[in-house]
Short mmCIF file of C-alpha atoms in Angstrom, two decimals:
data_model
loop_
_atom_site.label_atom_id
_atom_site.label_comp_id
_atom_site.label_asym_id
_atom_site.label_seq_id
_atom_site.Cartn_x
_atom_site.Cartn_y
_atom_site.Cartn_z
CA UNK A 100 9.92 -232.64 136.00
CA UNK A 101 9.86 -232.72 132.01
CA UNK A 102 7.77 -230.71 129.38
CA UNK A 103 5.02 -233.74 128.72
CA UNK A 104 3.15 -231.34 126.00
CA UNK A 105 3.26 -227.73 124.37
CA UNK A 106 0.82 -226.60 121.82
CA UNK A 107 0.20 -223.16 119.77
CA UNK A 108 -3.12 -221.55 119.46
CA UNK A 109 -3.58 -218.89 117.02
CA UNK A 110 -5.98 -216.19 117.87
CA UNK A 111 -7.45 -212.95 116.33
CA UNK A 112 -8.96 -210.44 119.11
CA UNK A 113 -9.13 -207.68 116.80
CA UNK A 114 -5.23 -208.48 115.32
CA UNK A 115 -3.70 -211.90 115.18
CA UNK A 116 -1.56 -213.77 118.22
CA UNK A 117 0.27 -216.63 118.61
CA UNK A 118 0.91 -218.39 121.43
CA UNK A 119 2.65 -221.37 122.77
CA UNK A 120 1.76 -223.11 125.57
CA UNK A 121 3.83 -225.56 127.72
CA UNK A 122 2.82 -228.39 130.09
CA UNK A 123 5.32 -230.39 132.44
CA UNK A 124 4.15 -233.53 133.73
CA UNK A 125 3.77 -231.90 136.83
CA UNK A 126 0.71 -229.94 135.50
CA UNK A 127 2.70 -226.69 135.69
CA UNK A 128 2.30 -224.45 132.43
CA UNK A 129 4.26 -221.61 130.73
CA UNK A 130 3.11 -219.36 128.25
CA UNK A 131 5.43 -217.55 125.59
CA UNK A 132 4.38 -215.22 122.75
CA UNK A 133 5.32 -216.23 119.29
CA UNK A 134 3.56 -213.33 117.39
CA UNK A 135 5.10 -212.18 114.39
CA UNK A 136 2.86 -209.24 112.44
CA UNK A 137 1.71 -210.06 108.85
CA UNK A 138 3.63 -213.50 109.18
CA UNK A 139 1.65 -215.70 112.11
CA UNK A 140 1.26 -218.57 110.37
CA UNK A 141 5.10 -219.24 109.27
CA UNK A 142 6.06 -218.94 112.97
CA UNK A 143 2.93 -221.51 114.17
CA UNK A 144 4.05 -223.93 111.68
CA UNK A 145 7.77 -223.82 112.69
CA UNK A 146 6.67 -224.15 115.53
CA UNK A 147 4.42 -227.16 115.14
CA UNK A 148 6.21 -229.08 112.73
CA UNK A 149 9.92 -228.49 114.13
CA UNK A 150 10.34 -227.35 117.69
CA UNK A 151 7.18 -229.01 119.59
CA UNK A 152 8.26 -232.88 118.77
CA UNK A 153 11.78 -231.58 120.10
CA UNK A 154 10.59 -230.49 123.17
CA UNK A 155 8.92 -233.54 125.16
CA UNK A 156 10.80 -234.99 127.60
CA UNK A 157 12.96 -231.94 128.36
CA UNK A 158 13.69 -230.62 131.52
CA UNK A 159 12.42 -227.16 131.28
CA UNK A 160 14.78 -226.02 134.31
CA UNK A 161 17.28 -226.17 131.32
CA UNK A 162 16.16 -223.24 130.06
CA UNK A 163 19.82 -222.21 128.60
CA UNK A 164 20.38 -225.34 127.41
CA UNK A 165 17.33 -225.45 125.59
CA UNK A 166 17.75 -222.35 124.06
CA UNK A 167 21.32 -223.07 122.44
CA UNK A 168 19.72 -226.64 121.75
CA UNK A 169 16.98 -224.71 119.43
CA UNK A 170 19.55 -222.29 118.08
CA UNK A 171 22.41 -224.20 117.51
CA UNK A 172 20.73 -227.19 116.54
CA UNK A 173 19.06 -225.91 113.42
CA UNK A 174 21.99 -225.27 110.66
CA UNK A 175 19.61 -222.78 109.32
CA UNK A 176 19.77 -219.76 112.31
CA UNK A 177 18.70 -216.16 112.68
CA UNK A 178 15.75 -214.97 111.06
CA UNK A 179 12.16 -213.40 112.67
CA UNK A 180 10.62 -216.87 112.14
CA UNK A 181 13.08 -218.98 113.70
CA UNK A 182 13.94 -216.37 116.25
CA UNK A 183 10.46 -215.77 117.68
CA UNK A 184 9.97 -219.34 117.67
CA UNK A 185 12.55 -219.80 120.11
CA UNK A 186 11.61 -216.69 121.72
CA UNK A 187 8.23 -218.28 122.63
CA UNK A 188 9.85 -221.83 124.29
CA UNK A 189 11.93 -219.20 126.33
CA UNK A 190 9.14 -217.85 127.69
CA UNK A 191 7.24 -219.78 128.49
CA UNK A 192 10.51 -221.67 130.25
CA UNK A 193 10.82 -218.70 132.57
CA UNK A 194 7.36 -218.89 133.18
CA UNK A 195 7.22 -222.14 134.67
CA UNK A 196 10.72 -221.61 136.62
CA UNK A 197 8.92 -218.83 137.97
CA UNK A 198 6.38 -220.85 139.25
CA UNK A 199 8.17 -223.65 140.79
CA UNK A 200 10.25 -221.22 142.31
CA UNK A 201 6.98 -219.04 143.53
CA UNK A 202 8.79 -216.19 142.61
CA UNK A 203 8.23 -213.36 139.76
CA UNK A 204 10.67 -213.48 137.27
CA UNK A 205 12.52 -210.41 137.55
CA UNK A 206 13.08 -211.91 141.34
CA UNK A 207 15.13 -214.54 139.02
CA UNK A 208 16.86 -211.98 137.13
CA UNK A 209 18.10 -210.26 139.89
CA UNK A 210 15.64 -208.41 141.91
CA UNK A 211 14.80 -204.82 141.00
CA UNK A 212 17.04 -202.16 139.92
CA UNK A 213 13.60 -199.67 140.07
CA UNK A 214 10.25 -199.18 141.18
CA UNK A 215 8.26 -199.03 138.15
CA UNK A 216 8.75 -199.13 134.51
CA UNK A 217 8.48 -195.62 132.59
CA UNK A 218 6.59 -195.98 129.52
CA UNK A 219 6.02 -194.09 126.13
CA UNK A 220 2.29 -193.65 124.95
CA UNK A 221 1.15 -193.08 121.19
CA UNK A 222 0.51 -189.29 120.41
CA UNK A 223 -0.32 -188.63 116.84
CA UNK A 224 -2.94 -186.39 114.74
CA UNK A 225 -3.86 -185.47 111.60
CA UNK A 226 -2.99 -181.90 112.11
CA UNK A 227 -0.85 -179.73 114.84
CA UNK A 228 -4.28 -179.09 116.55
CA UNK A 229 -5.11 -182.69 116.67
CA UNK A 230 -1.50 -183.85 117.65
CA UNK A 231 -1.68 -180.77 120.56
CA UNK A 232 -4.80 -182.64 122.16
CA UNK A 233 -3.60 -186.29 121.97
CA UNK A 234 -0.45 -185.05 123.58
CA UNK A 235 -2.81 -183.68 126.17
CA UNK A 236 -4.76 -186.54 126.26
CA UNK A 237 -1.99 -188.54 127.52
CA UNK A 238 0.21 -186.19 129.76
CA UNK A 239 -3.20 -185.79 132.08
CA UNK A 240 -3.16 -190.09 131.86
CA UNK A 241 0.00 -189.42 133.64
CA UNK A 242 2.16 -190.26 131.11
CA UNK A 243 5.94 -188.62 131.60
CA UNK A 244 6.87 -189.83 127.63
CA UNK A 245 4.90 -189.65 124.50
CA UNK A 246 6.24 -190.57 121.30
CA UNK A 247 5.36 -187.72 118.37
CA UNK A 248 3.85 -188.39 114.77
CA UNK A 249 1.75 -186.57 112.47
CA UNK A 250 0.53 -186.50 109.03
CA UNK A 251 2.37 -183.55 106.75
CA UNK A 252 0.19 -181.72 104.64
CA UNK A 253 -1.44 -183.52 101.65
CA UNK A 254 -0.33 -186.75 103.02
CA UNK A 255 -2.88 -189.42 104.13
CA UNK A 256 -2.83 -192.75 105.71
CA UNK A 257 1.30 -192.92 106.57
CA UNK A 258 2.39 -195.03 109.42
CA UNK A 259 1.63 -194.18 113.06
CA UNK A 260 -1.11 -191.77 112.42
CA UNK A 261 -4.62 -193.43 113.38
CA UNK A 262 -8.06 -191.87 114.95
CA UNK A 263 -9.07 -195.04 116.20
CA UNK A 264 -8.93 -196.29 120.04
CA UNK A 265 -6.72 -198.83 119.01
CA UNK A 266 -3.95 -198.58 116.31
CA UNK A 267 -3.76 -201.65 114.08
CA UNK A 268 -2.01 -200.91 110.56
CA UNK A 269 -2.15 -204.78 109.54
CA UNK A 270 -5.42 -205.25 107.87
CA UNK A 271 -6.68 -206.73 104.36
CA UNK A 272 -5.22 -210.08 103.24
CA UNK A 273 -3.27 -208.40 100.68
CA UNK A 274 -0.93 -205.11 101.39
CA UNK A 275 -2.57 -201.80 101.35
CA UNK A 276 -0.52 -199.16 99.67
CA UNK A 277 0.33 -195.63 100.98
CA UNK A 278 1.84 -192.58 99.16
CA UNK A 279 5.12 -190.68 100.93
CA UNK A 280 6.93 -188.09 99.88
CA UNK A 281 9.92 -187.11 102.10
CA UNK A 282 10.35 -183.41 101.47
CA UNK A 283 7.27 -182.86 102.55
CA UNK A 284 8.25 -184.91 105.48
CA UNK A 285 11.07 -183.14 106.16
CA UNK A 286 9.76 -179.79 105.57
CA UNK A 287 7.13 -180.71 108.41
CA UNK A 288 8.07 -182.40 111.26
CA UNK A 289 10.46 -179.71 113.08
CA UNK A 290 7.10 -177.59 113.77
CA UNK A 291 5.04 -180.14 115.02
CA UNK A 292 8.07 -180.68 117.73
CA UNK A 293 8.40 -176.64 117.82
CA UNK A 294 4.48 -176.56 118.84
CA UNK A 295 4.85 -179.50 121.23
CA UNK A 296 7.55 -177.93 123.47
CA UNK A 297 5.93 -174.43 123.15
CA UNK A 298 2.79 -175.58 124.77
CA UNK A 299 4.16 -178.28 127.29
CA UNK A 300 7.18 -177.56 128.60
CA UNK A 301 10.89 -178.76 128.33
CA UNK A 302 10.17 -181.83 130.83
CA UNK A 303 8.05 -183.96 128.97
CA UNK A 304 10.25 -186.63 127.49
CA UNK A 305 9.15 -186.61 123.39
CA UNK A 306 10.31 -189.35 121.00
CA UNK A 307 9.69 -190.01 116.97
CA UNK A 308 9.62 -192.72 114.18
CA UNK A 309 10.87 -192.11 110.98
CA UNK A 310 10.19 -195.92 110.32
CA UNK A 311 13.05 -196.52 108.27
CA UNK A 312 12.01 -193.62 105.56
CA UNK A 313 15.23 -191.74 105.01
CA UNK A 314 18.67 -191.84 103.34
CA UNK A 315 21.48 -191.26 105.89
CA UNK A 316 22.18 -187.63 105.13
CA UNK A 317 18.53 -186.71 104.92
CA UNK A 318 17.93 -188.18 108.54
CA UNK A 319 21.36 -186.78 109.59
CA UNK A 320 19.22 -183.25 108.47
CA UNK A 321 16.48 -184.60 110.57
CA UNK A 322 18.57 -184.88 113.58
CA UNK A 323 20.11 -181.68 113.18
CA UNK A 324 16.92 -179.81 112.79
CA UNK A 325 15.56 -181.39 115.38
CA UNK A 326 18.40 -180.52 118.43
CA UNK A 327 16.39 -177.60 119.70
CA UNK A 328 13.77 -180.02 120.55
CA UNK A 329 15.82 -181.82 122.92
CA UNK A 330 14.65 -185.55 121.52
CA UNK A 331 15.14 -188.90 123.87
CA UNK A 332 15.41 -190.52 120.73
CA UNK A 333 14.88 -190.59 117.13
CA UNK A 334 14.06 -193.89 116.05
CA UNK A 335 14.81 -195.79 112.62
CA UNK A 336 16.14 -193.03 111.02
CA UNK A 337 17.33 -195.12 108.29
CA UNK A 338 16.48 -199.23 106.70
CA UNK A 339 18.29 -201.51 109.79
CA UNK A 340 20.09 -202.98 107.11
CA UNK A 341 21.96 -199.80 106.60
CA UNK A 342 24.16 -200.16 109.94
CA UNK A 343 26.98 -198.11 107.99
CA UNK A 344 24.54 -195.14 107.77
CA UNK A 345 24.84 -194.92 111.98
CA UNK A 346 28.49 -193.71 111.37
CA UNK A 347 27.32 -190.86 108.92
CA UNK A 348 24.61 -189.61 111.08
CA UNK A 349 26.72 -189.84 114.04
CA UNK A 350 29.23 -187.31 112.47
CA UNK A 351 26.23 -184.28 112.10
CA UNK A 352 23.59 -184.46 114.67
CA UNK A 353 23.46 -184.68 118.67
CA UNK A 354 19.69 -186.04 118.49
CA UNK A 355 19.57 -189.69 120.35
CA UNK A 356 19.07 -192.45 117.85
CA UNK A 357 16.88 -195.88 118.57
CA UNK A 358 16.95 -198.33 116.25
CA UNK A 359 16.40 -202.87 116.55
CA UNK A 360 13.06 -203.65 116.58
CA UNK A 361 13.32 -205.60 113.80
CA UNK A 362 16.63 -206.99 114.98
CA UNK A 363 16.65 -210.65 116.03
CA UNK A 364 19.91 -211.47 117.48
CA UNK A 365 22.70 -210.29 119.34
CA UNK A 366 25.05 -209.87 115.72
CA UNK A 367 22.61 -207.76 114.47
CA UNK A 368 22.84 -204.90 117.04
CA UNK A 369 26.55 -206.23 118.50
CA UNK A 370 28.45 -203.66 115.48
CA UNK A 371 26.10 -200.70 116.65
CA UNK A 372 26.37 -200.87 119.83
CA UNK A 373 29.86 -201.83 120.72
CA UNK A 374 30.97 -198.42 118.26
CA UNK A 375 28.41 -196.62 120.48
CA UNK A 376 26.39 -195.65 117.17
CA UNK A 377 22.55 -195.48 118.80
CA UNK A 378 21.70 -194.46 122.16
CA UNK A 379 18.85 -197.19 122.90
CA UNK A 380 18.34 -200.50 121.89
CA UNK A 381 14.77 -201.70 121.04
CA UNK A 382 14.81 -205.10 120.12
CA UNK A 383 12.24 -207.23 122.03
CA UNK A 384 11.30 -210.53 123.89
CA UNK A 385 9.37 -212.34 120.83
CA UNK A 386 11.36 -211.25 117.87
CA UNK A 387 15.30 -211.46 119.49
CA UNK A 388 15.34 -215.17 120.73
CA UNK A 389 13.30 -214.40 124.63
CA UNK A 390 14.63 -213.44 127.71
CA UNK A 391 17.56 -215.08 127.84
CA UNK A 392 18.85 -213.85 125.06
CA UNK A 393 17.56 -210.14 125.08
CA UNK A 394 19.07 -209.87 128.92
CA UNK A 395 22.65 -210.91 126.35
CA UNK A 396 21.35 -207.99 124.17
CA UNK A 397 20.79 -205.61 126.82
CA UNK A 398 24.08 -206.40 129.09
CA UNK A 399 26.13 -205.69 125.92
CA UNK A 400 24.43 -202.60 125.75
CA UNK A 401 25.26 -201.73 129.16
CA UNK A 402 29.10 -202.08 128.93
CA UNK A 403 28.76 -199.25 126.60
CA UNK A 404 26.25 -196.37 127.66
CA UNK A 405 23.50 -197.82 125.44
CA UNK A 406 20.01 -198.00 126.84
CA UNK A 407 16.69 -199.70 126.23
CA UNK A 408 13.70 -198.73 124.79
CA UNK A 409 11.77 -202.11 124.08
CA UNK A 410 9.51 -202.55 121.15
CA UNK A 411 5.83 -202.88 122.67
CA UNK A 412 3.32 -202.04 120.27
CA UNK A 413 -0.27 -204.34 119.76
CA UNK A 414 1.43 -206.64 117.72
CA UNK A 415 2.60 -208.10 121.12
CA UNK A 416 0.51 -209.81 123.20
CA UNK A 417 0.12 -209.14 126.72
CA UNK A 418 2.64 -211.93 127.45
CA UNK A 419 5.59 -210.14 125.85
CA UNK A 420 4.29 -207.58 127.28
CA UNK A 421 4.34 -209.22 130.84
CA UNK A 422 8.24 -210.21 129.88
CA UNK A 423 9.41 -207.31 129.10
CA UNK A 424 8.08 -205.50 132.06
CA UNK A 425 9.95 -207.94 134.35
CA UNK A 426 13.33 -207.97 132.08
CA UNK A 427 13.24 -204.26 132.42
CA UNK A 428 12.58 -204.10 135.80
CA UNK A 429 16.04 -206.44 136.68
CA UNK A 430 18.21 -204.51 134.10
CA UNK A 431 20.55 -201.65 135.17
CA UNK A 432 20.34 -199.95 132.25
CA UNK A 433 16.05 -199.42 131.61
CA UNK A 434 15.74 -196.58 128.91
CA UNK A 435 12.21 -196.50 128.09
CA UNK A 436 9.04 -199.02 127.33
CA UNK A 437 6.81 -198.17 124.86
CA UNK A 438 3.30 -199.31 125.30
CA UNK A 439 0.23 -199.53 123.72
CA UNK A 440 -2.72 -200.76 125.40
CA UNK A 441 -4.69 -203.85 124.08
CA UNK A 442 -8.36 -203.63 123.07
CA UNK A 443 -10.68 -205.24 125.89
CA UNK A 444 -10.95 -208.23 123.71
CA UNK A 445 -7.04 -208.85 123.82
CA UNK A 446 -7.27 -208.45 127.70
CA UNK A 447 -9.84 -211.05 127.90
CA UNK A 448 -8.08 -213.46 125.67
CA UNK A 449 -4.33 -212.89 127.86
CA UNK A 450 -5.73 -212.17 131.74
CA UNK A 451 -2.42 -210.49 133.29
CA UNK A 452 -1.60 -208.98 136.63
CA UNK A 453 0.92 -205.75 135.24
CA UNK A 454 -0.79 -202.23 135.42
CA UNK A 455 -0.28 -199.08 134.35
CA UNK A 456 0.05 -195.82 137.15
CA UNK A 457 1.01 -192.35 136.96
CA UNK A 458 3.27 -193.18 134.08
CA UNK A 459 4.66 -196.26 135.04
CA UNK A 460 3.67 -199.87 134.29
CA UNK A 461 4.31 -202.30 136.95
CA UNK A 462 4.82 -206.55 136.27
CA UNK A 463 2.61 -208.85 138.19
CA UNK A 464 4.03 -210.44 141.50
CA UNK A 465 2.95 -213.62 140.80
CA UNK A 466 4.91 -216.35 140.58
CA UNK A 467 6.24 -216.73 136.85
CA UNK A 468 5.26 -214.22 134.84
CA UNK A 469 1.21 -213.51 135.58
CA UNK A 470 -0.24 -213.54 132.27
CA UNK A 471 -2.17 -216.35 131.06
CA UNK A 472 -3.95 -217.51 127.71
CA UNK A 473 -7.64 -218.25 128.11
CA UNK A 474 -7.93 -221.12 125.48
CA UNK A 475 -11.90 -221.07 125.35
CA UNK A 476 -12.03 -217.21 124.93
CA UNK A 477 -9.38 -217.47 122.23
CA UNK A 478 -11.48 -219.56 120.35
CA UNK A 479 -13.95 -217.32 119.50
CA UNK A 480 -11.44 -215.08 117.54
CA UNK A 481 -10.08 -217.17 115.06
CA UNK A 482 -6.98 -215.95 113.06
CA UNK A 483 -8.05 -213.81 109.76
CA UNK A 484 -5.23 -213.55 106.90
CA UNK A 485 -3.74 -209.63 107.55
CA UNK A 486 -0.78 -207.88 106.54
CA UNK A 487 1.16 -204.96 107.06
CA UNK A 488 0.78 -202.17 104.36
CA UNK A 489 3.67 -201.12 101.45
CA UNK A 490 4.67 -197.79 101.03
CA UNK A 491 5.12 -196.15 97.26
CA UNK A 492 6.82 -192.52 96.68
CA UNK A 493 4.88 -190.19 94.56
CA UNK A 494 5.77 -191.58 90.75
CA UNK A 495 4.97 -195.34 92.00
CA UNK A 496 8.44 -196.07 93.21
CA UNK A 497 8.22 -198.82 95.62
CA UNK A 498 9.94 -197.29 99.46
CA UNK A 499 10.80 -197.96 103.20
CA UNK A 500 7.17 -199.20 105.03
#
């Protein structure tokens, strides 16, 4: 069997995909997502112009092989663009081994180590009040994590905080621009966590973003102020870049810290994790190289008391979604998923067999991975230029989006 074509298709169901699609001369296909937010286009083209031609006449089996082929072989490495790239051949490799195998793939990566796959939903309001009822909203969903933002007074349009049914902060062409101010950040968010436990309970598992917003010692406050609250994580407390900062905030709060969705490789998180700095690892299938590499990712994690907690917001499409449900499923060390449900439009586009119940999402058991790209329904959402907003403090100083 060899890979006879692959192609990527670029779609916009209410936010932009990317796909890539592989066909063996067999007629068995793999799909892998390639999706990188605000930047689509950069990974299609790589994609196009330097990986495709590569790949014919490959024997996708090679799936290893293939991947140190596409790493190793550029001199130029790393990156999101080059890494999600890769990520999306991996994929869709697994995919198709899957198939010819007539197995799922977390049957390849071991079997289960659990019976579902807990997941975090979205709660977030515009006041207390508001926050109270979306918390609500999804404990009686059956949701047994939520993650907790809302909007401090005299603040408007910061990230994570949305009334619409489906969160999308990627919009015009060119950047939006928000306003922060972190005082009144800080000043805020230990009530809305105070008001969150008073009315549900100690059991509910409760996580937050600071999105990369604070200095080390003002998110080591955060942590600090936030103990009572009993926190599975606090996530991005501080830019990714600042791995240095982990040691600081390490010596003054107990809070859990999250941190790697933006992380692409193995080196990136290998520093953090091997000093036991963060408590969960959240790097994810389409931006950190596919499964192959992620399972690396995740079984360094393991050897020291690090868990996961997967990036999985909309900017995913259902297949990285689909891949991560069966890569956490295999691992031994599962922390959380987050997940964020596609609009109907999405689910049309990427058919799939995982579902969510009682708080758990569960992968397909179809051979491969059981999501699929419907090439005629993507066509009637073609991609539209969007990007991800900027963030300014209060005098115009550019900050952390």
């Amino acid at each position: 069997m060899r890979i006879a074509s692959a192609r990527v298709v670029v779609c916009s169901p209410g936010r932009n995909f990317v796909t890539l699609k592989i066909e063996t001369d067999e007629g068995v296909t793999g799909v892998g997502d390639a999706t990188l937010n605000g930047r689509e286009m950069a990974v299609a083209a790589y994609l196009t112009e330097h990986v495709i031609p590569a790949l014919i006449g490959r024997d996708p089996a090679r799936i290893e092989d293939t991947w140190q082929y596409l790493y190793r072989g550029a001199y130029w490495r790393r990156g999101p663009v080059t890494m999600s790239a890769i990520a999306a051949v991996d994929t869709a490799l697994w995919d198709i081994k899957g198939k010819v195998a007539g197995l799922p793939v977390y049957q390849l990566l071991g079997g289960r180590s659990r019976e579902g796959v807990t997941v975090y939903g979205h709660a977030n309001g515009t006041s207390v009040p508001s926050l109270l009822e979306s918390v609500a909203r999804f404990v009686e969903q059956g949701y047994r994590a939520v993650r907790i933002q809302a909007s401090p007074p005299g603040m408007t349009d910061i990230y994570g905080i949305s009334t619409a049914p489906i969160y999308e902060p990627a919009s015009s062409a060119i950047p939006s621009e928000t306003i922060w101010s972190t005082p009144a950040y800080l000043d805020f968010i230990p009530s809305i966590f105070a008001a969150v436990r008073a009315e549900f309970g100690p059991s509910l598992r409760l996580t937050h973003d600071v999105h990369h917003r604070l200095t080390p010692i003002e998110a080591a406050r955060l942590g600090r102020a936030l103990e009572p609250y009993a926190l599975t994580w606090l996530e991005d407390p501080v830019p990714a870049e600042s791995q240095e900062a982990y040691r600081l905030i390490r010596q003054h709060t107990t809070t859990p810290l999250a941190v790697g969705e933006v992380f692409n490789s193995i080196w990136d998180a290998s520093t953090l994790i091997s000093e036991q700095l963060i408590d969960y690892i959240r790097a994810t299938v389409v931006h950190a190289g596919g499964i192959t590499h992620l399972r690396r990712v995740f079984d360094l994690a393991a050897l020291h008391h690090v868990r996961t907690g997967s990036h999985g917001a909309t900017d995913l499409s259902p297949v990285c979604m689909s891949a991560a449900l069966h890569l956490d499923l295999a691992i031994p060390n599962f922390g959380l998923q987050e997940y964020m449900p596609h609009s109907a439009e999405t689910d049309a586009v990427f058919p799939h067999g995982y579902r969510f119940e009682a708080g758990y999402l569960h992968p397909s058991e179809e051979p491969g991975l059981g999501v699929d790209i419907d090439e005629a329904e993507a066509a009637r959402y073609p991609y539209r230029a969007a990007s991800l907003p900027v963030a300014r403090l209060e005098d115009g100083t550019m900050h952390n989006w």
